[in-house]
mmCIF file of N, CA and C in Angstrom:
data_model
loop_
_atom_site.group_PDB
_atom_site.id
_atom_site.type_symbol
_atom_site.label_atom_id
_atom_site.label_comp_id
_atom_site.label_asym_id
_atom_site.label_seq_id
_atom_site.Cartn_x
_atom_site.Cartn_y
_atom_site.Cartn_z
ATOM 1 N N MET A 141 116.893 336.969 -148.947
ATOM 2 C CA MET A 141 116.670 335.801 -148.272
ATOM 3 C C MET A 141 117.814 335.760 -147.053
ATOM 4 N N LYS A 142 118.981 336.124 -147.461
ATOM 5 C CA LYS A 142 120.094 336.176 -146.468
ATOM 6 C C LYS A 142 119.776 337.076 -145.327
ATOM 7 N N THR A 143 119.238 338.230 -145.617
ATOM 8 C CA THR A 143 118.862 339.161 -144.583
ATOM 9 C C THR A 143 117.822 338.581 -143.701
ATOM 10 N N ASP A 144 116.868 337.805 -144.248
ATOM 11 C CA ASP A 144 115.769 337.272 -143.470
ATOM 12 C C ASP A 144 116.365 336.127 -142.502
ATOM 13 N N LEU A 145 117.333 335.387 -143.105
ATOM 14 C CA LEU A 145 117.974 334.415 -142.276
ATOM 15 C C LEU A 145 118.767 335.025 -141.165
ATOM 16 N N ASN A 146 119.448 336.082 -141.361
ATOM 17 C CA ASN A 146 120.221 336.868 -140.332
ATOM 18 C C ASN A 146 119.239 337.366 -139.236
ATOM 19 N N LYS A 147 118.110 337.900 -139.790
ATOM 20 C CA LYS A 147 117.099 338.408 -138.825
ATOM 21 C C LYS A 147 116.576 337.197 -137.952
ATOM 22 N N LEU A 148 116.362 336.138 -138.598
ATOM 23 C CA LEU A 148 115.885 334.919 -137.922
ATOM 24 C C LEU A 148 116.908 334.447 -136.779
ATOM 25 N N ARG A 149 118.194 334.441 -137.173
ATOM 26 C CA ARG A 149 119.252 334.049 -136.211
ATOM 27 C C ARG A 149 119.303 335.072 -135.121
ATOM 28 N N SER A 150 119.208 336.291 -135.448
ATOM 29 C CA SER A 150 119.259 337.382 -134.408
ATOM 30 C C SER A 150 118.129 337.225 -133.484
ATOM 31 N N ASN A 151 116.891 336.989 -134.008
ATOM 32 C CA ASN A 151 115.745 336.772 -133.144
ATOM 33 C C ASN A 151 115.911 335.559 -132.369
ATOM 34 N N LEU A 152 116.500 334.437 -132.909
ATOM 35 C CA LEU A 152 116.692 333.239 -132.205
ATOM 36 C C LEU A 152 117.709 333.357 -131.039
ATOM 37 N N ASN A 153 118.713 334.141 -131.294
ATOM 38 C CA ASN A 153 119.691 334.508 -130.182
ATOM 39 C C ASN A 153 119.051 335.296 -129.040
ATOM 40 N N ILE A 154 118.215 336.310 -129.518
ATOM 41 C CA ILE A 154 117.424 337.064 -128.436
ATOM 42 C C ILE A 154 116.566 336.202 -127.597
ATOM 43 N N LEU A 155 115.865 335.316 -128.458
ATOM 44 C CA LEU A 155 114.896 334.355 -127.697
ATOM 45 C C LEU A 155 115.701 333.387 -126.753
ATOM 46 N N GLY A 156 116.826 332.971 -127.207
ATOM 47 C CA GLY A 156 117.680 332.077 -126.340
ATOM 48 C C GLY A 156 118.113 332.805 -125.088
ATOM 49 N N ASN A 157 118.585 334.102 -125.273
ATOM 50 C CA ASN A 157 118.996 334.960 -124.116
ATOM 51 C C ASN A 157 117.825 335.189 -123.183
ATOM 52 N N ASN A 158 116.665 335.513 -123.717
ATOM 53 C CA ASN A 158 115.424 335.649 -122.851
ATOM 54 C C ASN A 158 115.140 334.396 -122.160
ATOM 55 N N LEU A 159 115.253 333.251 -122.805
ATOM 56 C CA LEU A 159 114.929 331.961 -122.221
ATOM 57 C C LEU A 159 115.896 331.705 -121.026
ATOM 58 N N ASN A 160 117.244 331.977 -121.200
ATOM 59 C CA ASN A 160 118.207 331.841 -120.124
ATOM 60 C C ASN A 160 117.916 332.743 -118.935
ATOM 61 N N SER A 161 117.540 333.938 -119.271
ATOM 62 C CA SER A 161 117.212 334.958 -118.265
ATOM 63 C C SER A 161 115.889 334.521 -117.472
ATOM 64 N N LEU A 162 114.980 334.039 -118.259
ATOM 65 C CA LEU A 162 113.761 333.565 -117.600
ATOM 66 C C LEU A 162 113.981 332.241 -116.750
ATOM 67 N N SER A 163 114.869 331.364 -117.279
ATOM 68 C CA SER A 163 115.281 330.230 -116.474
ATOM 69 C C SER A 163 115.955 330.614 -115.193
ATOM 70 N N ASN A 164 116.866 331.511 -115.307
ATOM 71 C CA ASN A 164 117.447 332.049 -114.041
ATOM 72 C C ASN A 164 116.485 332.648 -113.019
ATOM 73 N N GLU A 165 115.570 333.419 -113.562
ATOM 74 C CA GLU A 165 114.523 333.984 -112.671
ATOM 75 C C GLU A 165 113.644 332.904 -112.048
ATOM 76 N N VAL A 166 113.350 331.834 -112.828
ATOM 77 C CA VAL A 166 112.521 330.813 -112.311
ATOM 78 C C VAL A 166 113.262 330.017 -111.184
ATOM 79 N N LYS A 167 114.636 329.920 -111.344
ATOM 80 C CA LYS A 167 115.419 329.241 -110.310
ATOM 81 C C LYS A 167 115.383 330.068 -109.011
ATOM 82 N N VAL A 168 115.541 331.432 -109.245
ATOM 83 C CA VAL A 168 115.543 332.324 -108.027
ATOM 84 C C VAL A 168 114.136 332.206 -107.292
ATOM 85 N N VAL A 169 113.095 332.158 -108.077
ATOM 86 C CA VAL A 169 111.758 332.082 -107.507
ATOM 87 C C VAL A 169 111.579 330.745 -106.779
ATOM 88 N N MET A 170 111.984 329.645 -107.368
ATOM 89 C CA MET A 170 111.990 328.320 -106.778
ATOM 90 C C MET A 170 112.746 328.250 -105.506
ATOM 91 N N GLU A 171 114.017 328.857 -105.450
ATOM 92 C CA GLU A 171 114.723 328.865 -104.249
ATOM 93 C C GLU A 171 114.030 329.699 -103.256
ATOM 94 N N SER A 172 113.508 330.875 -103.591
ATOM 95 C CA SER A 172 112.656 331.685 -102.650
ATOM 96 C C SER A 172 111.487 330.957 -102.070
ATOM 97 N N ASN A 173 110.820 330.176 -102.928
ATOM 98 C CA ASN A 173 109.669 329.417 -102.622
ATOM 99 C C ASN A 173 110.081 328.267 -101.576
ATOM 100 N N SER A 174 111.253 327.661 -101.802
ATOM 101 C CA SER A 174 111.743 326.611 -101.010
ATOM 102 C C SER A 174 112.084 327.279 -99.585
ATOM 103 N N GLU A 175 112.653 328.464 -99.617
ATOM 104 C CA GLU A 175 113.002 329.111 -98.352
ATOM 105 C C GLU A 175 111.792 329.584 -97.600
ATOM 106 N N ILE A 176 110.780 330.018 -98.268
ATOM 107 C CA ILE A 176 109.469 330.381 -97.592
ATOM 108 C C ILE A 176 108.871 329.167 -96.942
ATOM 109 N N GLU A 177 108.882 328.061 -97.738
ATOM 110 C CA GLU A 177 108.294 326.777 -97.181
ATOM 111 C C GLU A 177 109.048 326.373 -95.901
ATOM 112 N N ASN A 178 110.385 326.515 -95.959
ATOM 113 C CA ASN A 178 111.144 326.128 -94.733
ATOM 114 C C ASN A 178 110.844 327.152 -93.584
ATOM 115 N N ASN A 179 110.735 328.297 -93.862
ATOM 116 C CA ASN A 179 110.289 329.252 -92.850
ATOM 117 C C ASN A 179 108.885 328.948 -92.256
ATOM 118 N N PHE A 180 107.965 328.608 -93.098
ATOM 119 C CA PHE A 180 106.618 328.291 -92.745
ATOM 120 C C PHE A 180 106.642 327.204 -91.873
ATOM 121 N N LYS A 181 107.419 325.951 -92.192
ATOM 122 C CA LYS A 181 107.488 324.890 -91.419
ATOM 123 C C LYS A 181 108.052 325.176 -89.998
ATOM 124 N N GLU A 182 109.102 325.961 -89.989
ATOM 125 C CA GLU A 182 109.747 326.373 -88.741
ATOM 126 C C GLU A 182 108.653 327.184 -87.900
ATOM 127 N N ILE A 183 107.971 328.097 -88.420
ATOM 128 C CA ILE A 183 106.985 328.817 -87.776
ATOM 129 C C ILE A 183 105.924 327.845 -87.210
ATOM 130 N N LYS A 184 105.435 326.997 -87.977
ATOM 131 C CA LYS A 184 104.396 326.047 -87.622
ATOM 132 C C LYS A 184 104.910 325.166 -86.444
ATOM 133 N N CYS A 185 106.119 324.753 -86.467
ATOM 134 C CA CYS A 185 106.684 323.986 -85.378
ATOM 135 C C CYS A 185 106.800 324.800 -84.124
ATOM 136 N N ARG A 186 107.243 326.042 -84.220
ATOM 137 C CA ARG A 186 107.367 326.905 -83.065
ATOM 138 C C ARG A 186 105.977 327.176 -82.398
ATOM 139 N N LEU A 187 105.023 327.384 -83.307
ATOM 140 C CA LEU A 187 103.627 327.661 -82.792
ATOM 141 C C LEU A 187 103.059 326.441 -82.058
ATOM 142 N N ARG A 188 103.352 325.284 -82.598
ATOM 143 C CA ARG A 188 102.959 324.073 -82.012
ATOM 144 C C ARG A 188 103.530 323.979 -80.551
ATOM 145 N N ASN A 189 104.809 324.212 -80.474
ATOM 146 C CA ASN A 189 105.626 324.094 -79.186
ATOM 147 C C ASN A 189 105.008 325.241 -78.186
ATOM 148 N N LEU A 190 104.820 326.431 -78.683
ATOM 149 C CA LEU A 190 104.263 327.508 -77.921
ATOM 150 C C LEU A 190 102.847 327.107 -77.412
ATOM 151 N N SER A 191 102.084 326.556 -78.230
ATOM 152 C CA SER A 191 100.738 326.136 -77.864
ATOM 153 C C SER A 191 100.797 325.104 -76.734
ATOM 154 N N ASP A 192 101.663 324.118 -76.840
ATOM 155 C CA ASP A 192 101.800 323.141 -75.851
ATOM 156 C C ASP A 192 102.289 323.677 -74.569
ATOM 157 N N THR A 193 103.219 324.617 -74.625
ATOM 158 C CA THR A 193 103.755 325.308 -73.459
ATOM 159 C C THR A 193 102.572 326.039 -72.757
ATOM 160 N N ILE A 194 101.785 326.780 -73.456
ATOM 161 C CA ILE A 194 100.725 327.527 -72.894
ATOM 162 C C ILE A 194 99.785 326.606 -72.243
ATOM 163 N N LEU A 195 99.420 325.497 -72.886
ATOM 164 C CA LEU A 195 98.415 324.558 -72.294
ATOM 165 C C LEU A 195 98.981 323.976 -71.014
ATOM 166 N N LYS A 196 100.293 323.652 -70.988
ATOM 167 C CA LYS A 196 100.903 323.042 -69.782
ATOM 168 C C LYS A 196 100.787 324.181 -68.663
ATOM 169 N N LEU A 197 101.156 325.428 -68.907
ATOM 170 C CA LEU A 197 101.069 326.480 -67.960
ATOM 171 C C LEU A 197 99.681 326.705 -67.399
ATOM 172 N N ARG A 198 98.754 326.697 -68.321
ATOM 173 C CA ARG A 198 97.355 326.917 -67.998
ATOM 174 C C ARG A 198 96.877 325.751 -67.002
ATOM 175 N N ASN A 199 97.285 324.575 -67.404
ATOM 176 C CA ASN A 199 96.807 323.425 -66.459
ATOM 177 C C ASN A 199 97.524 323.558 -65.069
ATOM 178 N N GLU A 200 98.826 323.976 -65.048
ATOM 179 C CA GLU A 200 99.546 324.118 -63.745
ATOM 180 C C GLU A 200 98.767 325.244 -62.928
ATOM 181 N N VAL A 201 98.461 326.331 -63.555
ATOM 182 C CA VAL A 201 97.834 327.503 -62.750
ATOM 183 C C VAL A 201 96.473 327.008 -62.349
ATOM 184 N N TYR A 202 95.738 326.311 -63.210
ATOM 185 C CA TYR A 202 94.404 325.901 -62.812
ATOM 186 C C TYR A 202 94.417 324.905 -61.680
ATOM 187 N N GLU A 203 95.408 323.989 -61.763
ATOM 188 C CA GLU A 203 95.574 322.936 -60.674
ATOM 189 C C GLU A 203 95.981 323.677 -59.368
ATOM 190 N N GLU A 204 96.783 324.715 -59.437
ATOM 191 C CA GLU A 204 97.206 325.359 -58.189
ATOM 192 C C GLU A 204 96.068 326.200 -57.666
ATOM 193 N N SER A 205 95.292 326.871 -58.451
ATOM 194 C CA SER A 205 94.264 327.772 -57.975
ATOM 195 C C SER A 205 93.014 327.100 -57.471
ATOM 196 N N ILE A 206 92.694 325.892 -57.939
ATOM 197 C CA ILE A 206 91.584 325.239 -57.450
ATOM 198 C C ILE A 206 91.988 323.860 -57.002
ATOM 199 N N SER A 207 92.554 323.737 -55.819
ATOM 200 C CA SER A 207 92.949 322.469 -55.293
ATOM 201 C C SER A 207 91.802 321.971 -54.436
ATOM 202 N N LEU A 208 91.806 320.711 -54.016
ATOM 203 C CA LEU A 208 90.822 320.097 -53.274
ATOM 204 C C LEU A 208 90.689 320.779 -51.912
ATOM 205 N N ASP A 209 91.866 321.118 -51.401
ATOM 206 C CA ASP A 209 91.873 321.715 -50.013
ATOM 207 C C ASP A 209 91.224 323.092 -50.063
ATOM 208 N N SER A 210 91.495 323.919 -51.056
ATOM 209 C CA SER A 210 90.855 325.239 -51.134
ATOM 210 C C SER A 210 89.367 325.134 -51.310
ATOM 211 N N VAL A 211 88.868 324.155 -52.139
ATOM 212 C CA VAL A 211 87.468 323.953 -52.249
ATOM 213 C C VAL A 211 86.872 323.538 -50.942
ATOM 214 N N LYS A 212 87.534 322.691 -50.138
ATOM 215 C CA LYS A 212 87.017 322.243 -48.922
ATOM 216 C C LYS A 212 86.858 323.369 -47.910
ATOM 217 N N GLU A 213 87.935 324.343 -47.949
ATOM 218 C CA GLU A 213 87.885 325.501 -47.042
ATOM 219 C C GLU A 213 86.747 326.423 -47.427
ATOM 220 N N ILE A 214 86.545 326.659 -48.732
ATOM 221 C CA ILE A 214 85.507 327.541 -49.176
ATOM 222 C C ILE A 214 84.020 326.909 -48.757
ATOM 223 N N VAL A 215 83.938 325.631 -48.954
ATOM 224 C CA VAL A 215 82.624 324.969 -48.592
ATOM 225 C C VAL A 215 82.471 325.088 -47.076
ATOM 226 N N LYS A 216 83.529 324.771 -46.337
ATOM 227 C CA LYS A 216 83.409 324.849 -44.837
ATOM 228 C C LYS A 216 83.045 326.287 -44.267
ATOM 229 N N SER A 217 83.608 327.221 -44.942
ATOM 230 C CA SER A 217 83.376 328.670 -44.559
ATOM 231 C C SER A 217 81.946 328.989 -44.847
ATOM 232 N N GLU A 218 81.420 328.624 -46.011
ATOM 233 C CA GLU A 218 80.070 328.948 -46.387
ATOM 234 C C GLU A 218 79.073 328.137 -45.541
ATOM 235 N N LEU A 219 79.399 326.961 -45.242
ATOM 236 C CA LEU A 219 78.436 326.078 -44.331
ATOM 237 C C LEU A 219 78.472 326.730 -42.896
ATOM 238 N N GLU A 220 79.578 327.219 -42.448
ATOM 239 C CA GLU A 220 79.511 327.847 -41.092
ATOM 240 C C GLU A 220 78.711 329.137 -41.170
ATOM 241 N N THR A 221 78.811 329.956 -42.160
ATOM 242 C CA THR A 221 77.982 331.114 -42.268
ATOM 243 C C THR A 221 76.608 330.795 -42.395
ATOM 244 N N TYR A 222 76.206 329.790 -43.208
ATOM 245 C CA TYR A 222 74.772 329.419 -43.304
ATOM 246 C C TYR A 222 74.248 328.784 -42.014
ATOM 247 N N ASP A 223 75.124 328.010 -41.415
ATOM 248 C CA ASP A 223 74.650 327.198 -40.162
ATOM 249 C C ASP A 223 74.478 328.148 -38.995
ATOM 250 N N ALA A 224 74.953 329.305 -38.969
ATOM 251 C CA ALA A 224 74.698 330.250 -37.871
ATOM 252 C C ALA A 224 73.297 330.544 -37.743
ATOM 253 N N ASP A 225 72.440 330.819 -38.772
ATOM 254 C CA ASP A 225 71.084 331.100 -38.614
ATOM 255 C C ASP A 225 70.204 330.494 -39.705
ATOM 256 N N LYS A 226 70.835 329.605 -40.508
ATOM 257 C CA LYS A 226 70.135 328.895 -41.517
ATOM 258 C C LYS A 226 69.689 329.801 -42.698
ATOM 259 N N THR A 227 70.202 331.015 -42.821
ATOM 260 C CA THR A 227 69.879 331.882 -43.901
ATOM 261 C C THR A 227 71.128 332.368 -44.662
ATOM 262 N N GLY A 228 72.209 332.549 -43.886
ATOM 263 C CA GLY A 228 73.406 333.085 -44.457
ATOM 264 C C GLY A 228 73.409 334.626 -44.781
ATOM 265 N N LYS A 229 72.174 335.245 -44.211
ATOM 266 C CA LYS A 229 72.043 336.630 -44.461
ATOM 267 C C LYS A 229 72.386 337.428 -43.200
ATOM 268 N N THR A 230 72.393 338.708 -43.329
ATOM 269 C CA THR A 230 72.636 339.631 -42.079
ATOM 270 C C THR A 230 71.490 339.457 -41.142
ATOM 271 N N ASP A 231 71.854 339.456 -39.791
ATOM 272 C CA ASP A 231 70.911 339.268 -38.755
ATOM 273 C C ASP A 231 70.470 340.635 -38.248
ATOM 274 N N PHE A 232 69.239 340.944 -38.228
ATOM 275 C CA PHE A 232 68.691 342.219 -37.546
ATOM 276 C C PHE A 232 68.018 341.807 -36.291
ATOM 277 N N ALA A 233 68.590 342.131 -35.137
ATOM 278 C CA ALA A 233 68.056 341.750 -33.846
ATOM 279 C C ALA A 233 67.061 342.744 -33.431
ATOM 280 N N LEU A 234 65.824 342.678 -33.783
ATOM 281 C CA LEU A 234 64.734 343.663 -33.334
ATOM 282 C C LEU A 234 64.215 343.195 -32.029
ATOM 283 N N GLU A 235 63.760 344.116 -31.309
ATOM 284 C CA GLU A 235 63.153 343.831 -29.945
ATOM 285 C C GLU A 235 61.883 342.977 -30.133
ATOM 286 N N SER A 236 61.164 343.259 -31.149
ATOM 287 C CA SER A 236 59.994 342.469 -31.427
ATOM 288 C C SER A 236 60.259 341.093 -31.784
ATOM 289 N N SER A 237 61.413 340.681 -32.132
ATOM 290 C CA SER A 237 61.875 339.295 -32.541
ATOM 291 C C SER A 237 62.608 338.691 -31.401
ATOM 292 N N GLY A 238 62.613 339.337 -30.287
ATOM 293 C CA GLY A 238 63.232 338.826 -29.021
ATOM 294 C C GLY A 238 64.669 339.300 -28.808
ATOM 295 N N GLY A 239 65.166 340.216 -29.473
ATOM 296 C CA GLY A 239 66.468 340.896 -29.295
ATOM 297 C C GLY A 239 66.368 341.763 -28.108
ATOM 298 N N SER A 240 67.547 341.817 -27.356
ATOM 299 C CA SER A 240 67.661 342.728 -26.155
ATOM 300 C C SER A 240 68.985 343.281 -26.040
ATOM 301 N N ILE A 241 69.118 344.370 -25.331
ATOM 302 C CA ILE A 241 70.458 345.040 -25.110
ATOM 303 C C ILE A 241 70.719 344.751 -23.643
ATOM 304 N N ILE A 242 71.947 344.245 -23.328
ATOM 305 C CA ILE A 242 72.326 344.138 -21.999
ATOM 306 C C ILE A 242 72.978 345.302 -21.449
ATOM 307 N N SER A 243 72.485 345.952 -20.518
ATOM 308 C CA SER A 243 73.150 347.243 -19.975
ATOM 309 C C SER A 243 74.220 346.885 -19.029
ATOM 310 N N THR A 244 75.298 347.642 -19.186
ATOM 311 C CA THR A 244 76.504 347.536 -18.324
ATOM 312 C C THR A 244 76.746 348.976 -17.770
ATOM 313 N N ARG A 245 77.700 349.079 -16.951
ATOM 314 C CA ARG A 245 77.952 350.489 -16.436
ATOM 315 C C ARG A 245 78.432 351.447 -17.447
ATOM 316 N N ASN A 246 79.161 350.886 -18.397
ATOM 317 C CA ASN A 246 79.771 351.850 -19.435
ATOM 318 C C ASN A 246 78.819 351.969 -20.680
ATOM 319 N N THR A 247 77.572 351.511 -20.650
ATOM 320 C CA THR A 247 76.627 351.721 -21.710
ATOM 321 C C THR A 247 76.319 353.228 -21.880
ATOM 322 N N GLU A 248 76.531 353.707 -23.114
ATOM 323 C CA GLU A 248 76.350 355.149 -23.378
ATOM 324 C C GLU A 248 74.911 355.340 -23.856
ATOM 325 N N THR A 249 74.417 356.500 -23.518
ATOM 326 C CA THR A 249 73.028 356.850 -24.173
ATOM 327 C C THR A 249 73.207 357.342 -25.598
ATOM 328 N N TYR A 250 72.132 357.177 -26.304
ATOM 329 C CA TYR A 250 72.222 357.441 -27.733
ATOM 330 C C TYR A 250 71.195 358.610 -28.039
ATOM 331 N N PHE A 251 71.808 359.679 -28.698
ATOM 332 C CA PHE A 251 70.994 360.828 -28.935
ATOM 333 C C PHE A 251 70.429 360.834 -30.483
ATOM 334 N N VAL A 252 69.190 360.962 -30.526
ATOM 335 C CA VAL A 252 68.562 361.018 -31.891
ATOM 336 C C VAL A 252 68.160 362.511 -32.122
ATOM 337 N N GLY A 253 68.632 363.075 -33.174
ATOM 338 C CA GLY A 253 68.135 364.414 -33.505
ATOM 339 C C GLY A 253 68.621 365.419 -32.460
ATOM 340 N N VAL A 254 67.792 366.315 -32.155
ATOM 341 C CA VAL A 254 68.109 367.359 -31.170
ATOM 342 C C VAL A 254 68.139 366.784 -29.859
ATOM 343 N N PRO A 255 69.142 367.046 -29.006
ATOM 344 C CA PRO A 255 69.211 366.491 -27.719
ATOM 345 C C PRO A 255 68.265 367.027 -26.621
ATOM 346 N N THR A 256 67.681 368.201 -26.861
ATOM 347 C CA THR A 256 66.869 368.867 -25.815
ATOM 348 C C THR A 256 65.474 369.210 -26.514
ATOM 349 N N MET A 257 64.423 369.143 -25.743
ATOM 350 C CA MET A 257 63.033 369.602 -26.196
ATOM 351 C C MET A 257 63.031 371.037 -25.781
ATOM 352 N N SER A 258 62.495 371.860 -26.649
ATOM 353 C CA SER A 258 62.260 373.262 -26.306
ATOM 354 C C SER A 258 60.955 373.782 -26.899
ATOM 355 N N ILE A 259 60.504 374.718 -26.240
ATOM 356 C CA ILE A 259 59.256 375.449 -26.648
ATOM 357 C C ILE A 259 59.679 376.959 -26.847
ATOM 358 N N PHE A 260 59.466 377.420 -28.029
ATOM 359 C CA PHE A 260 59.847 378.777 -28.321
ATOM 360 C C PHE A 260 61.293 379.106 -28.029
ATOM 361 N N GLY A 261 62.119 378.075 -28.203
ATOM 362 C CA GLY A 261 63.557 378.201 -27.971
ATOM 363 C C GLY A 261 64.044 378.087 -26.554
ATOM 364 N N ILE A 262 63.037 377.840 -25.690
ATOM 365 C CA ILE A 262 63.410 377.724 -24.244
ATOM 366 C C ILE A 262 63.498 376.155 -23.964
ATOM 367 N N PRO A 263 64.592 375.680 -23.524
ATOM 368 C CA PRO A 263 64.767 374.290 -23.291
ATOM 369 C C PRO A 263 63.944 373.804 -22.096
ATOM 370 N N ILE A 264 63.190 372.704 -22.283
ATOM 371 C CA ILE A 264 62.332 372.129 -21.263
ATOM 372 C C ILE A 264 62.960 370.961 -20.704
ATOM 373 N N CYS A 265 63.306 370.084 -21.417
ATOM 374 C CA CYS A 265 63.985 368.849 -20.832
ATOM 375 C C CYS A 265 64.956 368.293 -21.921
ATOM 376 N N LYS A 266 65.929 367.510 -21.398
ATOM 377 C CA LYS A 266 66.843 366.880 -22.330
ATOM 378 C C LYS A 266 66.176 365.576 -22.719
ATOM 379 N N GLN A 267 66.390 365.258 -24.013
ATOM 380 C CA GLN A 267 65.916 363.988 -24.552
ATOM 381 C C GLN A 267 67.041 362.926 -24.594
ATOM 382 N N HIS A 268 66.949 361.931 -23.680
ATOM 383 C CA HIS A 268 67.880 360.989 -23.593
ATOM 384 C C HIS A 268 67.192 359.575 -24.123
ATOM 385 N N ASN A 269 67.910 358.882 -24.883
ATOM 386 C CA ASN A 269 67.388 357.628 -25.346
ATOM 387 C C ASN A 269 68.141 356.606 -24.765
ATOM 388 N N ILE A 270 67.492 355.503 -24.317
ATOM 389 C CA ILE A 270 68.162 354.355 -23.773
ATOM 390 C C ILE A 270 68.863 353.584 -24.915
ATOM 391 N N PRO A 271 69.784 352.712 -24.684
ATOM 392 C CA PRO A 271 70.403 351.959 -25.632
ATOM 393 C C PRO A 271 69.500 351.061 -26.477
ATOM 394 N N ARG A 272 68.431 350.548 -25.884
ATOM 395 C CA ARG A 272 67.602 349.597 -26.580
ATOM 396 C C ARG A 272 66.718 350.307 -27.633
ATOM 397 N N ILE A 273 66.731 351.617 -27.669
ATOM 398 C CA ILE A 273 65.996 352.356 -28.769
ATOM 399 C C ILE A 273 66.403 351.900 -30.131
ATOM 400 N N ILE A 274 67.683 351.533 -30.293
ATOM 401 C CA ILE A 274 68.221 351.153 -31.520
ATOM 402 C C ILE A 274 67.647 349.880 -32.105
ATOM 403 N N ILE A 275 67.125 349.012 -31.304
ATOM 404 C CA ILE A 275 66.501 347.719 -31.843
ATOM 405 C C ILE A 275 64.997 347.755 -31.846
ATOM 406 N N GLN A 276 64.402 348.966 -31.573
ATOM 407 C CA GLN A 276 62.968 348.970 -31.678
ATOM 408 C C GLN A 276 62.521 349.300 -33.103
ATOM 409 N N VAL A 277 61.380 348.898 -33.424
ATOM 410 C CA VAL A 277 60.808 348.992 -34.770
ATOM 411 C C VAL A 277 60.595 350.402 -35.221
ATOM 412 N N SER A 278 60.083 351.185 -34.277
ATOM 413 C CA SER A 278 59.916 352.689 -34.582
ATOM 414 C C SER A 278 61.098 353.404 -34.970
ATOM 415 N N PHE A 279 62.238 353.143 -34.394
ATOM 416 C CA PHE A 279 63.488 353.735 -34.743
ATOM 417 C C PHE A 279 63.904 353.311 -36.066
ATOM 418 N N ILE A 280 63.867 352.060 -36.462
ATOM 419 C CA ILE A 280 64.170 351.521 -37.715
ATOM 420 C C ILE A 280 63.360 352.168 -38.847
ATOM 421 N N ILE A 281 62.062 352.339 -38.619
ATOM 422 C CA ILE A 281 61.210 352.908 -39.633
ATOM 423 C C ILE A 281 61.552 354.349 -39.908
ATOM 424 N N ASN A 282 61.927 355.137 -38.846
ATOM 425 C CA ASN A 282 62.314 356.491 -38.884
ATOM 426 C C ASN A 282 63.648 356.608 -39.665
ATOM 427 N N ILE A 283 64.536 355.660 -39.577
ATOM 428 C CA ILE A 283 65.782 355.758 -40.266
ATOM 429 C C ILE A 283 65.626 355.516 -41.754
ATOM 430 N N LEU A 284 64.748 354.583 -42.094
ATOM 431 C CA LEU A 284 64.466 354.300 -43.475
ATOM 432 C C LEU A 284 63.684 355.397 -44.173
#
């Protein structure tokens, strides 16, 4: 019985030591948990500040990029483009639509293809095109 009592005391001492060790480990875990929570709160606060800063910068950039004056200038420019011919598209001045070329002294002739007509390699006449050929329908059809 004495040996059983000694074994029991020994086991009780081991159990007490294990309990103390476990208690110390729990304290360490609790301290780590507290430290992690503090770090998490700090990160959360920094993210909130960063988000606010990004939002402020985005608003500043947006306000600078689209100001009322720049919108007015864009609208004015587009209205001038549209108002020129009421389409805003490229103008093709064909002779059939009333377009004409005003000849001046320095108006150059326009050569299309081979500049001379020849039969069997013998040149017969030179082919000169007047400047208004460029606005005639037949020329535009040949180009396309």
